[in-house]
XYZ file of C-alpha atoms in Angstrom:
457
model
C 83.192 146.820 114.025
C 79.599 148.604 114.479
C 77.626 149.662 111.790
C 75.226 153.015 113.063
C 71.915 154.467 111.480
C 70.446 157.387 112.481
C 66.680 158.063 111.667
C 65.418 161.946 110.731
C 64.535 163.041 113.857
C 67.811 161.947 115.379
C 69.928 164.169 112.506
C 66.969 166.998 112.484
C 68.902 169.905 114.116
C 72.545 171.077 115.775
C 71.273 169.344 119.331
C 70.313 166.053 117.805
C 73.156 165.718 116.057
C 75.364 166.627 119.343
C 73.513 163.485 120.807
C 74.434 160.913 118.416
C 78.428 162.532 118.412
C 78.364 161.548 121.781
C 77.163 157.750 121.016
C 79.914 157.363 119.263
C 82.554 158.653 120.816
C 81.380 156.335 123.775
C 82.546 153.323 121.674
C 85.294 152.773 119.216
C 83.776 150.110 117.515
C 81.136 152.723 115.782
C 83.170 153.204 112.688
C 80.365 153.210 110.081
C 77.535 156.233 110.391
C 74.782 156.323 108.369
C 72.346 159.304 108.143
C 69.247 160.219 106.841
C 67.728 163.505 105.775
C 67.283 166.048 108.582
C 63.476 165.288 109.762
C 60.956 166.534 111.967
C 62.129 168.916 114.722
C 58.867 169.503 115.936
C 55.996 167.695 115.186
C 54.397 170.572 113.004
C 57.706 171.055 111.189
C 58.498 169.914 107.181
C 60.564 166.723 106.849
C 63.570 168.302 104.605
C 62.636 165.020 102.126
C 59.784 166.639 101.547
C 60.751 169.696 101.129
C 63.023 168.888 98.901
C 59.895 167.063 97.009
C 58.250 170.148 96.592
C 61.384 171.805 95.483
C 61.688 169.383 92.560
C 57.975 169.186 91.510
C 58.024 173.262 91.177
C 61.295 173.203 88.728
C 59.514 170.230 86.848
C 56.136 171.910 86.126
C 58.546 175.060 85.181
C 57.559 176.842 88.548
C 59.869 179.409 89.999
C 62.513 177.657 92.565
C 63.487 180.690 94.350
C 61.343 180.060 97.376
C 61.724 176.496 97.866
C 65.457 175.998 97.553
C 65.736 179.319 100.149
C 63.627 177.424 102.426
C 66.127 174.301 101.937
C 69.523 176.116 102.039
C 67.955 177.936 104.924
C 66.924 174.532 107.007
C 70.529 173.283 106.232
C 72.522 176.609 107.001
C 70.295 176.390 110.702
C 71.833 172.922 111.398
C 75.753 174.416 110.027
C 75.313 177.544 112.638
C 74.392 175.429 115.894
C 77.040 173.256 115.355
C 79.418 176.363 114.449
C 80.688 174.496 110.899
C 82.902 176.940 109.153
C 81.377 178.632 105.870
C 82.708 176.673 103.954
C 80.569 173.685 104.716
C 77.077 175.278 104.243
C 78.856 176.874 100.759
C 79.635 173.484 99.550
C 75.768 172.571 100.433
C 73.976 175.726 98.358
C 76.206 174.459 95.446
C 75.275 170.626 95.687
C 71.564 172.123 95.962
C 71.663 173.973 92.914
C 73.742 172.013 90.958
C 70.868 168.968 91.403
C 68.264 172.107 90.657
C 70.510 172.834 87.015
C 70.191 168.792 86.466
C 66.897 169.319 85.201
C 67.781 169.683 81.552
C 70.278 166.708 82.007
C 67.944 164.140 83.352
C 66.924 161.627 80.699
C 63.909 161.499 82.841
C 61.723 163.457 85.155
C 62.068 160.542 87.222
C 65.819 160.503 87.520
C 65.501 163.837 88.027
C 63.328 163.481 91.487
C 66.204 160.874 92.513
C 68.790 163.731 92.529
C 66.363 165.757 94.413
C 65.258 163.469 96.807
C 68.710 162.108 97.850
C 70.111 165.772 98.434
C 69.172 165.175 101.771
C 70.736 162.795 102.912
C 74.075 162.802 100.895
C 74.518 166.986 102.482
C 73.524 165.439 106.163
C 76.528 163.248 105.968
C 78.553 166.280 104.310
C 77.908 168.399 107.257
C 77.612 165.579 110.076
C 81.448 164.569 108.531
C 82.710 168.641 108.871
C 81.075 168.368 112.521
C 82.891 165.558 113.752
C 86.229 167.225 112.587
C 85.750 169.903 114.490
C 85.344 168.146 117.734
C 88.037 166.180 116.994
C 87.364 162.977 115.510
C 88.956 161.414 112.912
C 86.144 161.253 110.203
C 85.512 161.342 106.413
C 82.675 161.428 103.951
C 82.085 158.560 101.803
C 79.693 158.676 98.725
C 78.054 155.403 98.087
C 79.185 155.417 94.347
C 83.594 155.647 95.579
C 82.072 153.057 98.453
C 80.815 150.858 95.472
C 77.127 150.587 96.555
C 75.919 149.134 93.294
C 71.898 148.834 93.016
C 69.667 148.159 90.479
C 65.951 148.652 89.589
C 63.973 152.281 88.660
C 63.774 155.535 90.426
C 62.534 154.741 93.715
C 62.789 151.365 93.966
C 66.412 150.313 93.903
C 67.480 146.928 94.934
C 70.998 146.013 96.455
C 73.422 143.750 93.540
C 75.371 141.224 95.076
C 78.576 142.451 93.887
C 77.738 145.635 95.740
C 79.058 143.732 98.940
C 82.106 142.951 97.603
C 82.834 146.307 97.154
C 81.761 147.442 100.386
C 83.957 144.783 102.536
C 86.757 147.609 101.414
C 85.228 149.859 103.963
C 86.719 148.036 106.953
C 90.120 149.000 106.155
C 89.462 152.576 106.653
C 90.529 153.797 109.941
C 88.524 157.603 109.948
C 85.104 157.035 111.130
C 82.735 157.203 107.799
C 79.753 159.697 107.364
C 77.670 157.212 105.102
C 74.463 158.900 103.190
C 71.163 156.496 103.440
C 68.348 156.483 101.060
C 70.522 155.673 97.293
C 73.284 153.741 95.410
C 74.611 154.589 91.631
C 73.605 151.699 89.096
C 76.640 150.459 87.209
C 76.102 152.842 84.147
C 77.025 155.919 87.225
C 73.092 156.711 87.233
C 72.074 157.941 91.083
C 68.991 155.579 92.247
C 67.306 155.983 95.610
C 65.592 152.893 97.594
C 61.715 152.333 98.284
C 60.047 153.292 101.492
C 63.207 153.190 104.602
C 65.964 153.954 102.629
C 68.277 154.533 105.114
C 67.423 151.213 106.453
C 68.371 149.381 103.848
C 71.425 151.532 103.150
C 72.390 150.881 106.784
C 71.910 147.063 106.747
C 73.405 146.524 103.259
C 76.932 148.557 104.295
C 76.769 146.223 107.848
C 75.797 143.210 105.683
C 79.112 144.392 103.529
C 81.871 144.809 106.320
C 80.328 142.040 107.912
C 79.420 143.793 111.159
C 79.562 142.755 114.652
C 76.543 145.000 114.762
C 73.898 146.694 112.797
C 72.550 149.526 115.653
C 69.706 151.574 114.079
C 68.862 155.008 116.350
C 65.490 156.413 115.909
C 63.422 158.272 118.559
C 61.736 154.967 120.725
C 63.410 153.000 123.443
C 62.471 149.612 121.349
C 60.346 147.906 119.880
C 56.748 147.421 121.506
C 54.621 144.761 121.227
C 51.689 146.727 120.096
C 51.651 150.076 118.383
C 51.070 152.719 120.921
C 49.444 155.009 119.522
C 46.397 152.485 119.995
C 47.837 150.391 123.324
C 48.756 152.809 126.175
C 52.045 151.817 127.317
C 52.894 148.521 125.490
C 55.175 146.061 126.409
C 58.889 146.412 125.165
C 60.144 143.358 123.452
C 63.913 143.438 124.365
C 64.344 140.307 121.929
C 62.792 139.470 118.874
C 63.930 137.127 115.681
C 64.310 138.616 112.113
C 60.856 136.363 111.031
C 58.918 138.077 113.834
C 60.106 141.744 113.120
C 59.101 140.956 109.216
C 55.959 140.536 109.945
C 55.322 142.973 112.052
C 56.883 145.068 109.883
C 54.795 144.458 106.985
C 52.008 145.009 109.536
C 52.343 147.964 110.027
C 55.305 148.241 112.634
C 57.245 151.650 111.331
C 60.194 151.058 113.455
C 61.731 149.199 110.938
C 61.072 148.720 107.090
C 60.629 144.695 106.544
C 62.864 145.552 103.283
C 65.602 146.713 105.434
C 65.866 143.018 106.784
C 66.882 141.521 104.045
C 70.359 142.174 104.157
C 70.626 141.740 108.226
C 68.815 138.398 107.526
C 70.613 136.839 104.259
C 74.477 137.737 106.006
C 72.917 136.872 109.373
C 74.234 140.135 110.776
C 72.214 140.915 114.408
C 70.076 144.731 114.254
C 69.718 146.801 117.449
C 67.162 148.971 117.429
C 67.942 152.106 120.233
C 67.257 155.417 120.713
C 69.209 158.463 120.250
C 67.532 160.429 123.539
C 67.698 157.022 125.907
C 70.862 155.510 124.578
C 71.301 153.892 127.672
C 67.922 151.844 127.102
C 68.285 148.776 126.548
C 66.529 148.708 122.915
C 65.401 145.268 120.897
C 67.496 143.133 119.741
C 66.792 141.267 115.981
C 68.651 137.698 115.489
C 68.335 134.885 113.864
C 66.986 132.887 116.734
C 65.319 133.780 120.337
C 67.171 133.251 123.662
C 65.465 130.177 124.979
C 64.578 131.790 127.985
C 61.968 133.840 125.687
C 60.609 130.641 123.571
C 58.018 129.768 126.174
C 55.652 132.918 125.797
C 54.285 132.291 121.787
C 53.241 135.862 120.900
C 55.659 138.184 120.545
C 53.673 141.282 118.977
C 50.565 142.159 117.468
C 50.002 145.030 114.603
C 47.444 145.953 112.174
C 47.790 147.491 109.053
C 45.173 149.269 106.941
C 44.443 150.212 103.251
C 43.586 146.131 101.750
C 40.753 145.245 99.633
C 39.212 141.931 98.974
C 38.311 140.190 95.612
C 35.718 137.694 96.027
C 35.352 134.779 93.258
C 32.844 131.662 94.181
C 32.377 129.462 91.269
C 30.855 125.850 92.007
C 33.506 123.070 91.874
C 36.130 125.518 91.397
C 38.338 122.507 93.103
C 38.071 120.353 90.017
C 38.845 123.034 87.724
C 42.355 122.427 87.083
C 44.737 125.657 86.498
C 41.432 127.863 87.703
C 44.438 129.429 90.718
C 46.810 130.086 87.762
C 44.782 131.638 85.607
C 42.967 134.011 88.092
C 46.594 135.100 89.293
C 48.287 135.249 86.205
C 45.051 138.265 85.254
C 46.156 139.964 88.420
C 49.545 140.066 87.515
C 48.406 140.953 84.386
C 47.019 144.388 85.780
C 50.196 145.153 87.241
C 48.941 144.017 90.971
C 50.556 141.387 93.541
C 48.665 139.777 96.427
C 49.067 139.403 100.308
C 47.066 136.821 100.461
C 45.172 133.895 99.116
C 42.642 131.940 101.642
C 40.613 129.987 99.956
C 37.828 127.105 100.264
C 36.302 124.401 97.904
C 34.050 126.376 95.923
C 35.282 129.882 96.901
C 38.836 132.545 96.975
C 39.517 135.503 97.898
C 42.839 137.354 96.396
C 43.620 140.378 99.255
C 45.745 143.181 97.667
C 46.945 146.548 98.837
C 44.056 149.181 97.607
C 46.698 152.087 96.368
C 47.432 149.218 93.261
C 43.941 149.514 92.107
C 42.526 151.619 89.889
C 38.996 152.610 88.470
C 39.837 151.060 85.165
C 42.274 148.238 86.660
C 39.569 146.939 88.982
C 36.764 147.316 86.220
C 39.058 145.739 84.364
C 39.741 142.624 86.355
C 36.609 142.014 87.887
C 35.095 141.842 83.797
C 37.723 139.204 82.573
C 37.510 137.047 85.905
C 33.943 136.940 85.272
C 34.276 136.385 81.366
C 37.394 133.850 80.813
C 36.598 132.136 84.160
C 32.948 131.920 84.096
C 32.694 132.149 87.935
C 28.851 132.301 89.980
C 30.461 135.397 91.499
C 33.041 138.293 91.442
C 33.106 140.687 93.268
C 35.540 143.804 95.331
C 35.633 145.316 98.144
C 37.527 147.690 99.986
C 38.442 148.983 103.486
C 39.886 146.329 105.027
C 42.295 146.064 107.609
C 44.992 142.839 108.225
C 45.590 142.736 112.316
C 48.838 139.724 112.982
C 49.440 138.060 116.375
C 53.241 137.127 115.577
C 55.363 134.575 117.715
C 57.889 132.382 116.862
C 56.613 130.206 119.809
C 53.087 130.041 118.116
C 53.379 126.628 116.222
C 54.501 124.794 119.984
C 51.084 126.304 121.562
C 47.677 124.695 121.537
C 44.382 126.883 121.137
C 46.253 129.706 120.750
C 44.151 130.332 117.540
C 40.973 130.014 119.588
C 42.232 132.317 122.160
C 42.924 134.690 119.504
C 38.790 134.363 117.592
C 37.515 134.706 120.858
C 38.800 137.648 122.239
C 38.494 139.435 118.606
C 34.561 138.242 118.584
C 34.307 139.212 122.512
C 35.365 142.376 121.508
C 31.933 142.890 118.829
C 34.365 143.119 115.678
C 33.459 140.695 112.748
C 35.870 138.515 111.467
C 36.183 138.816 107.056
C 39.322 136.661 106.799
C 41.463 134.302 108.905
C 44.988 132.757 107.610
C 48.037 131.570 108.555
C 50.759 131.361 106.876
C 52.738 127.561 106.611
C 55.195 128.523 108.679
C 53.161 129.090 111.604
C 55.169 132.435 112.561
C 51.681 134.579 112.183
C 48.385 134.657 112.510
C 46.293 136.986 110.047
C 42.778 138.160 110.334
C 40.730 140.472 108.407
C 38.180 143.545 109.779
C 36.683 146.160 109.030
C 39.112 149.215 109.162
C 37.121 150.586 111.347
C 37.278 148.182 113.706
C 41.182 147.437 113.660
C 41.762 149.491 116.726
C 39.193 147.251 118.917
C 40.795 144.150 117.369
C 44.051 145.335 118.074
C 43.069 146.271 121.357
C 41.365 143.195 122.615
C 43.936 140.944 121.182
C 46.710 142.505 123.880
C 44.130 142.254 126.384
C 44.236 138.836 125.699
C 48.011 137.979 125.186
C 49.871 140.821 127.318
C 47.368 142.437 129.680
C 46.549 139.601 131.324
C 50.550 138.327 131.835
C 51.087 141.776 133.099
C 48.254 141.471 135.781
């Protein structure tokens, strides 16, 4: 049994849904289909999820929702018309959307209401696609995550699956019909709809694949494969045809947008292979993600390079810091008490740096943290700088390769880029460089030229 997830561009219109229908029909093992909300049909189009957020915000502010609601309904009507669905299908969608707007007066809080609104994108699209499947002769059924037993915990917009869910989802293996499953949300044990964070439909697909012990989790998107570097920065980069969970996790963290890092966790924990494929070119090889790489691929140390912007660095200096027992613990406690999570922690004997996502900071939290570090730890110097990018070189074979770090640093310095920080994880799967945001693309291009362009020449 295969679980197949289709992303927003793959379900954005009737013609796109026809493509995924053909993909499902080509392989009888594709039994569970997880779908996103309709994405952009063109570059200037609006995602349905964004339209639903706008609708929810207008409702919350007491503004008229007529136009925003009509726009969402019209988008689904367009899909239903392109697929020649009966009027009952779109009527069900209209009733659902009106009910979600009315839910505002019943919700415990605004976040709970917004989760209901955002989840409407995937939920209603799954209903339309299930109806289309039935129309073209596929014995299919829409499956609500609550009925399936996708149990979650956590705050609105930040749900995480609980272990009991996997046992309940296992029963889906007994369903003889093709299941169409909406992504992005589950239900708490109290029956409250709660959405996953970024990459939510990918997360749903991985959870369901793990629950039914799928032989393969296929994730269809709008690119042929995962590339060794961002094609918006590197022209025609090499494709990655086979990589490990750890490599994908590191590259996703550093800005790879094809597959969100959190979505890999269920597949990794339950050892389900993941395949990235293109809805518009399903015959392409794609990228296979497994626990281990094929032996013939291990000779090449670097699998990919990536860069992500939006980081800040807290610099802390104190003479004889290394001899002060508990200094690091107390520093990180202050970071934690401000509700911040750190990303990297490079250090020396008299200095340390705490690297965080800039988006976590407010002016107040930044000032409080600096004051506490200075006053409570008695440091010689402490300040925060913003505007950094983390550039990562990733590969399972790196730890077996002599001189790789030297090659990377020479390539970056040769491009005239100043290194603010170097950090290598204990697993030695990745090597991270901190640079100014404005120099991130130059660093990425230099690394690509060093590790990939030379190979293909």
